[in-house]
Short mmCIF file of C-alpha atoms in Angstrom, two decimals:
data_model
loop_
_atom_site.label_atom_id
_atom_site.label_comp_id
_atom_site.label_asym_id
_atom_site.label_seq_id
_atom_site.Cartn_x
_atom_site.Cartn_y
_atom_site.Cartn_z
CA MET A 1 145.05 139.29 184.52
CA ALA A 2 142.69 136.40 185.15
CA ILE A 3 139.73 138.79 184.93
CA LEU A 4 141.03 140.18 181.63
CA ARG A 5 141.49 136.69 180.20
CA HIS A 6 137.96 135.80 181.32
CA LYS A 7 136.52 138.93 179.68
CA LYS A 8 138.48 138.21 176.50
CA SER A 9 137.18 134.65 176.47
CA LYS A 10 133.62 135.92 176.83
CA LEU A 11 134.13 138.39 173.99
CA VAL A 12 135.50 135.65 171.72
CA GLU A 13 132.59 133.39 172.59
CA ALA A 14 130.11 136.20 171.88
CA GLU A 15 131.78 136.84 168.52
CA GLU A 16 131.55 133.13 167.66
CA LYS A 17 127.84 133.14 168.43
CA ARG A 18 127.29 136.15 166.19
CA ASN A 19 128.88 134.18 163.33
CA ASP A 20 126.23 131.44 163.58
CA LEU A 21 125.02 130.80 160.02
CA GLY A 22 121.63 129.48 161.06
CA PHE A 23 122.51 125.84 161.73
CA GLY A 24 122.87 126.34 165.47
CA THR A 25 125.52 125.01 167.82
CA GLN A 26 123.99 121.64 168.73
CA ILE A 27 124.84 119.72 165.53
CA THR A 28 127.89 117.84 166.75
CA ASP A 29 127.71 114.53 164.85
CA PRO A 30 131.04 114.30 162.96
CA ASP A 31 129.44 112.16 160.22
CA THR A 32 126.84 114.81 159.33
CA ARG A 33 127.71 117.66 157.00
CA LEU A 34 125.65 120.82 157.02
CA LEU A 35 125.60 121.58 153.32
CA ASN A 36 125.77 119.07 150.47
CA ARG A 37 128.07 119.60 147.50
CA ASP A 38 125.10 120.40 145.25
CA GLY A 39 124.15 123.29 147.53
CA SER A 40 121.16 121.62 149.19
CA PHE A 41 120.86 121.75 152.97
CA ASN A 42 121.45 118.40 154.64
CA VAL A 43 118.38 118.75 156.85
CA LYS A 44 115.44 116.36 157.08
CA ARG A 45 112.22 117.57 158.70
CA ILE A 46 109.95 115.05 160.37
CA GLY A 47 106.73 115.28 162.34
CA GLY A 48 105.27 118.24 160.48
CA ASN A 49 102.18 118.52 158.30
CA PHE A 50 102.89 117.34 154.74
CA TRP A 51 100.95 120.14 153.04
CA GLY A 52 102.45 122.70 155.38
CA ARG A 53 106.04 122.01 154.36
CA TYR A 54 105.73 120.67 150.82
CA ASN A 55 105.10 123.06 147.94
CA ILE A 56 104.31 120.97 144.86
CA PHE A 57 104.51 123.89 142.41
CA ASN A 58 107.88 125.01 143.79
CA GLU A 59 109.21 121.44 143.73
CA LEU A 60 108.26 121.08 140.06
CA ILE A 61 109.95 124.40 139.29
CA ILE A 62 113.29 123.60 140.93
CA CYS A 63 113.62 119.85 140.33
CA SER A 64 115.82 118.48 137.54
CA TRP A 65 114.46 118.22 133.99
CA LYS A 66 114.70 114.43 134.15
CA ARG A 67 112.62 114.31 137.33
CA PHE A 68 110.19 116.90 135.95
CA PHE A 69 109.39 114.98 132.75
CA THR A 70 109.26 111.66 134.63
CA LEU A 71 106.62 113.09 136.98
CA ILE A 72 104.65 114.68 134.13
CA VAL A 73 104.57 111.46 132.07
CA ALA A 74 103.70 109.36 135.14
CA PHE A 75 100.88 111.74 136.08
CA TYR A 76 99.55 111.71 132.50
CA LEU A 77 99.50 107.90 132.30
CA ILE A 78 97.98 107.43 135.76
CA LEU A 79 95.26 110.01 135.12
CA ASN A 80 94.28 108.39 131.81
CA PHE A 81 94.27 104.98 133.50
CA ILE A 82 91.90 106.28 136.19
CA PHE A 83 89.47 107.72 133.63
CA ALA A 84 89.66 104.52 131.56
CA CYS A 85 88.62 102.64 134.71
CA LEU A 86 85.72 105.08 135.18
CA TYR A 87 84.54 104.50 131.61
CA GLN A 88 84.88 100.78 132.26
CA ALA A 89 82.77 101.17 135.42
CA VAL A 90 79.86 102.90 133.65
CA GLY A 91 80.12 100.44 130.77
CA ILE A 92 82.46 100.40 127.79
CA GLU A 93 79.43 99.93 125.54
CA HIS A 94 78.53 103.58 126.30
CA LEU A 95 81.53 104.65 124.22
CA GLN A 96 80.38 104.51 120.62
CA GLY A 97 83.02 103.14 118.24
CA VAL A 98 84.94 101.12 120.84
CA ASP A 99 86.31 97.76 119.71
CA LEU A 100 84.51 95.23 121.90
CA SER A 101 85.97 92.11 120.26
CA THR A 102 88.05 91.48 123.39
CA LYS A 103 87.96 92.85 126.94
CA GLY A 104 91.48 94.18 126.64
CA SER A 105 90.86 96.02 123.38
CA GLY A 106 87.84 97.75 124.88
CA PHE A 107 89.84 99.02 127.85
CA MET A 108 92.69 100.23 125.63
CA ASP A 109 90.22 102.12 123.44
CA ALA A 110 88.82 103.73 126.61
CA PHE A 111 92.36 104.65 127.68
CA PHE A 112 93.18 106.33 124.36
CA PHE A 113 89.76 108.01 124.27
CA SER A 114 90.61 109.42 127.70
CA SER A 115 93.92 110.83 126.42
CA GLN A 116 92.13 112.43 123.46
CA THR A 117 89.48 113.95 125.72
CA LEU A 118 92.06 115.17 128.25
CA THR A 119 94.06 116.93 125.55
CA THR A 120 90.87 118.11 123.72
CA VAL A 121 92.12 116.45 120.51
CA GLY A 122 88.96 114.41 119.83
CA TYR A 123 89.61 112.42 116.65
CA GLY A 124 85.92 111.50 116.43
CA ARG A 125 86.09 107.72 116.07
CA ILE A 126 84.88 107.21 119.66
CA ALA A 127 82.11 109.27 121.28
CA PRO A 128 80.34 108.99 124.65
CA ILE A 129 76.71 107.87 124.72
CA GLY A 130 74.44 108.33 127.69
CA PHE A 131 74.51 110.55 130.76
CA GLY A 132 77.20 108.66 132.72
CA ALA A 133 79.87 108.48 130.02
CA SER A 134 79.12 112.02 128.82
CA THR A 135 79.44 113.38 132.38
CA ILE A 136 82.83 111.72 132.85
CA ALA A 137 84.00 113.04 129.47
CA ALA A 138 82.84 116.57 130.37
CA ILE A 139 84.67 116.49 133.71
CA GLU A 140 87.81 115.17 132.03
CA SER A 141 87.69 117.92 129.38
CA LEU A 142 87.51 120.59 132.08
CA LEU A 143 90.28 118.94 134.04
CA GLY A 144 92.40 118.77 130.90
CA LEU A 145 92.09 122.53 130.34
CA LEU A 146 93.15 123.24 133.93
CA ILE A 147 96.03 120.75 133.90
CA PHE A 148 97.51 122.02 130.65
CA ALA A 149 97.24 125.62 131.82
CA LEU A 150 99.19 124.59 134.92
CA ALA A 151 101.74 122.64 132.84
CA THR A 152 102.24 125.69 130.63
CA SER A 153 102.92 127.89 133.65
CA LEU A 154 105.37 125.30 134.99
CA LEU A 155 107.28 125.20 131.71
CA TYR A 156 107.35 128.99 131.54
CA GLY A 157 108.54 129.17 135.14
CA ARG A 158 111.32 126.67 134.51
CA PHE A 159 112.53 128.38 131.32
CA SER A 160 112.28 131.90 132.74
CA ARG A 161 113.95 131.15 136.06
CA PRO A 162 117.59 132.31 135.99
CA VAL A 163 120.02 129.79 137.42
CA ALA A 164 123.68 130.23 138.31
CA ARG A 165 125.46 127.37 136.55
CA VAL A 166 128.59 127.62 138.65
CA LEU A 167 130.98 124.67 138.77
CA TYR A 168 133.15 124.15 141.85
CA SER A 169 136.41 122.26 142.04
CA ASP A 170 136.11 118.76 143.50
CA LYS A 171 138.65 119.63 146.18
CA ALA A 172 139.79 122.68 148.08
CA VAL A 173 143.49 123.08 148.71
CA ILE A 174 145.82 124.68 151.21
CA ALA A 175 148.74 126.02 149.19
CA PRO A 176 151.51 128.61 149.35
CA TYR A 177 150.15 132.13 148.89
CA LEU A 178 152.53 135.10 148.64
CA ASP A 179 154.78 134.75 151.70
CA ILE A 180 152.21 132.77 153.68
CA THR A 181 149.63 130.06 152.98
CA GLY A 182 146.07 130.20 151.71
CA PHE A 183 142.93 128.10 151.66
CA MET A 184 141.75 127.97 148.03
CA PHE A 185 139.05 126.55 145.81
CA ARG A 186 138.20 127.26 142.19
CA ILE A 187 134.97 128.11 140.38
CA VAL A 188 133.94 128.66 136.78
CA ASN A 189 130.76 129.71 134.99
CA GLU A 190 129.52 126.73 132.97
CA GLN A 191 127.35 128.79 130.62
CA ASP A 192 128.13 131.40 127.98
CA ARG A 193 125.39 133.51 129.61
CA GLN A 194 127.31 135.88 131.82
CA LEU A 195 127.15 136.68 135.51
CA ILE A 196 128.15 140.12 136.75
CA ASP A 197 128.90 141.62 140.18
CA ILE A 198 129.78 138.25 141.71
CA GLN A 199 130.19 138.21 145.49
CA VAL A 200 131.48 135.27 147.51
CA GLU A 201 131.26 134.64 151.24
CA LEU A 202 133.23 131.89 152.98
CA ALA A 203 132.87 130.55 156.50
CA VAL A 204 134.15 127.51 158.35
CA SER A 205 132.23 125.41 160.85
CA MET A 206 134.21 123.50 163.48
CA LEU A 207 133.49 121.53 166.62
CA LYS A 208 134.93 123.06 169.73
CA LYS A 209 135.06 122.06 173.38
CA GLN A 210 133.93 124.66 175.88
CA SER A 211 135.29 125.19 179.35
CA ASP A 212 132.63 122.82 180.72
CA SER A 213 133.89 120.08 178.34
CA LYS A 214 130.69 120.31 176.29
CA THR A 215 131.23 120.09 172.53
CA VAL A 216 129.45 122.71 170.42
CA ARG A 217 129.66 123.82 166.81
CA ARG A 218 131.22 127.21 166.13
CA TYR A 219 131.28 129.28 162.94
CA TYR A 220 134.03 131.59 161.76
CA GLY A 221 133.83 134.01 158.85
CA LEU A 222 136.93 133.77 156.65
CA LYS A 223 138.31 136.91 155.06
CA LEU A 224 139.03 136.57 151.36
CA GLU A 225 141.81 138.02 149.26
CA ARG A 226 139.08 139.20 146.90
CA SER A 227 135.40 138.74 147.68
CA LYS A 228 133.92 140.45 144.61
CA VAL A 229 134.59 140.69 140.88
CA ASN A 230 132.66 142.67 138.30
CA PHE A 231 132.92 140.13 135.49
CA PHE A 232 133.19 136.34 135.47
CA PRO A 233 134.26 135.27 131.95
CA ALA A 234 136.96 132.84 133.10
CA ASN A 235 137.78 130.77 136.17
CA TRP A 236 138.28 132.32 139.60
CA THR A 237 140.45 130.89 142.35
CA ILE A 238 139.05 132.13 145.65
CA VAL A 239 141.67 132.54 148.35
CA HIS A 240 141.50 132.92 152.10
CA PRO A 241 144.95 134.08 153.31
CA ILE A 242 145.88 132.06 156.40
CA THR A 243 147.43 134.73 158.61
CA ASP A 244 148.00 134.42 162.34
CA GLU A 245 144.50 135.86 162.82
CA SER A 246 142.86 133.12 160.76
CA PRO A 247 141.08 130.28 162.63
CA LEU A 248 142.95 127.91 160.28
CA PHE A 249 146.40 129.12 161.30
CA GLY A 250 148.64 126.25 162.35
CA LEU A 251 146.02 123.54 161.83
CA THR A 252 147.04 120.25 160.23
CA GLN A 253 144.89 117.90 158.17
CA ASP A 254 144.32 115.82 161.33
CA ASP A 255 143.20 118.95 163.19
CA LEU A 256 140.65 119.77 160.50
CA LEU A 257 139.31 116.21 160.54
CA ALA A 258 139.17 116.08 164.34
CA SER A 259 137.18 119.32 164.47
CA ASP A 260 134.84 118.16 161.67
CA ALA A 261 135.70 121.31 159.73
CA GLU A 262 133.31 122.21 156.94
CA PHE A 263 133.87 125.19 154.67
CA LEU A 264 130.57 126.81 153.62
CA VAL A 265 130.43 128.81 150.40
CA LEU A 266 127.74 131.28 149.34
CA LEU A 267 127.91 132.97 145.93
CA LYS A 268 125.63 135.79 144.81
CA ALA A 269 125.57 137.35 141.35
CA THR A 270 123.40 139.19 138.84
CA GLU A 271 122.35 137.20 135.78
CA GLU A 272 122.62 139.63 132.87
CA THR A 273 119.87 138.21 130.63
CA TYR A 274 117.09 138.56 133.21
CA ASN A 275 118.90 141.13 135.38
CA GLN A 276 117.97 139.13 138.46
CA THR A 277 119.96 138.03 141.47
CA VAL A 278 121.01 134.38 141.48
CA ASN A 279 122.88 132.42 144.09
CA SER A 280 124.85 129.23 144.40
CA ARG A 281 126.00 127.26 147.44
CA THR A 282 128.35 124.43 148.22
CA SER A 283 130.64 123.18 150.95
CA PHE A 284 133.99 121.47 151.33
CA HIS A 285 134.38 119.03 154.20
CA ALA A 286 137.79 118.51 155.79
CA ARG A 287 137.96 115.21 153.87
CA GLU A 288 137.77 117.26 150.65
CA VAL A 289 140.67 119.56 151.52
CA VAL A 290 144.12 118.70 150.13
CA MET A 291 146.98 119.98 152.22
CA GLY A 292 150.02 121.01 150.18
CA ALA A 293 148.63 121.34 146.64
CA LYS A 294 147.88 124.04 144.09
CA PHE A 295 145.55 124.32 141.12
CA LEU A 296 146.93 123.95 137.61
CA PRO A 297 146.07 126.49 134.90
CA MET A 298 142.84 125.95 132.95
CA PHE A 299 143.82 127.99 129.90
CA SER A 300 144.73 126.11 126.75
CA ASP A 301 146.98 128.12 124.47
CA VAL A 302 146.11 127.79 120.79
CA PRO A 303 148.59 129.87 118.75
CA GLY A 304 146.88 132.21 116.31
CA ALA A 305 143.37 131.30 117.49
CA GLY A 306 142.64 134.85 118.57
CA VAL A 307 140.42 133.66 121.44
CA VAL A 308 140.97 132.71 125.07
CA THR A 309 140.36 128.97 125.46
CA LEU A 310 139.21 127.74 128.87
CA ASP A 311 139.23 123.97 129.44
CA LEU A 312 136.52 123.18 132.01
CA ARG A 313 137.85 119.63 132.31
CA LYS A 314 140.85 121.05 134.17
CA LEU A 315 138.78 122.71 136.89
CA SER A 316 139.90 120.25 139.58
CA ASP A 317 143.44 119.55 138.35
CA ILE A 318 145.95 120.02 141.19
CA GLN A 319 149.64 119.50 141.80
CA GLU A 320 151.43 118.79 145.08
CA VAL A 321 153.60 121.59 146.46
CA PRO A 322 155.51 121.95 149.75
CA LEU A 323 154.05 124.21 152.41
CA SER A 324 156.01 126.84 154.25
CA SER A 325 157.25 125.77 157.68
CA GLU A 326 155.60 128.91 159.07
CA TYR A 327 152.18 127.39 158.46
CA HIS A 328 152.69 124.80 161.22
CA PRO A 329 154.54 126.66 163.94
CA HIS A 330 153.86 123.88 166.44
CA HIS A 331 153.85 120.90 164.06
CA GLU A 332 156.35 119.21 161.81
CA THR A 333 155.85 120.33 158.22
CA LYS A 334 154.20 117.69 156.02
CA ASN A 335 154.89 117.99 152.31
#
């Protein structure tokens, strides 16, 4: 019997290792989550080569619009300032038409002449005179053509890149489900642009002590009531039934916190406009799981409207409900 238990333990351990999601088993700090709520990985790389790990074009494609325009405007102003300094270095007097009544006015005219040259506008009031100023203006004109070609490709890339605008509930809940209990969270498509063939995968990461008292991180795939839908016009409450085979069976809120449980969500879908695969990620830490609650309906009935009304403001609305005593076979039920 001891040999059989040992073999079973080895098989379970091997299965746990196969469920590793790529984070490894050595991340055991309870204050560190693996995946941020916005879907970004909570990993910081140090010691590597900057150009080897940082892709400027990709960063400008995926960053927020606010950050994108801030960087573009800052780059534009800094570049014009640099060229204004170059014109100042070769002599402002080599720019015909510059106001030289004050030192500041001359520099500002050089700055605006730089912006006109960079954008190939060329109003004609100011013109370079001499080899030095003309050379700088020629280089700036060429640079302007290259920069605006790059900016155009960036804008095209940002507009043409399909993105899954999926909203997740602020909290996950553990609520009654059929005759048992289920782990649930809710999602909704924020855009009118539809997603089709949506697939969801759910896993939980927990700290676990091995036989040698060493703490490691283990990963368990969680079976879902429904892992795929063809259409996604409304909200979808994703449910993991907590049966006696579930790694969550019998666990209390304190158990989830003690094991630093983190529920990792991966969503894949096809965006119908571009017919391309998009994905979305998020996670729910044990601190973001409400034990004994259920989601409230998001539909707002409007008599005679002839349309289904979905209130996105109700995505995270929950209501407390008692759990079945069968959920905690070894613990006192907490309502």
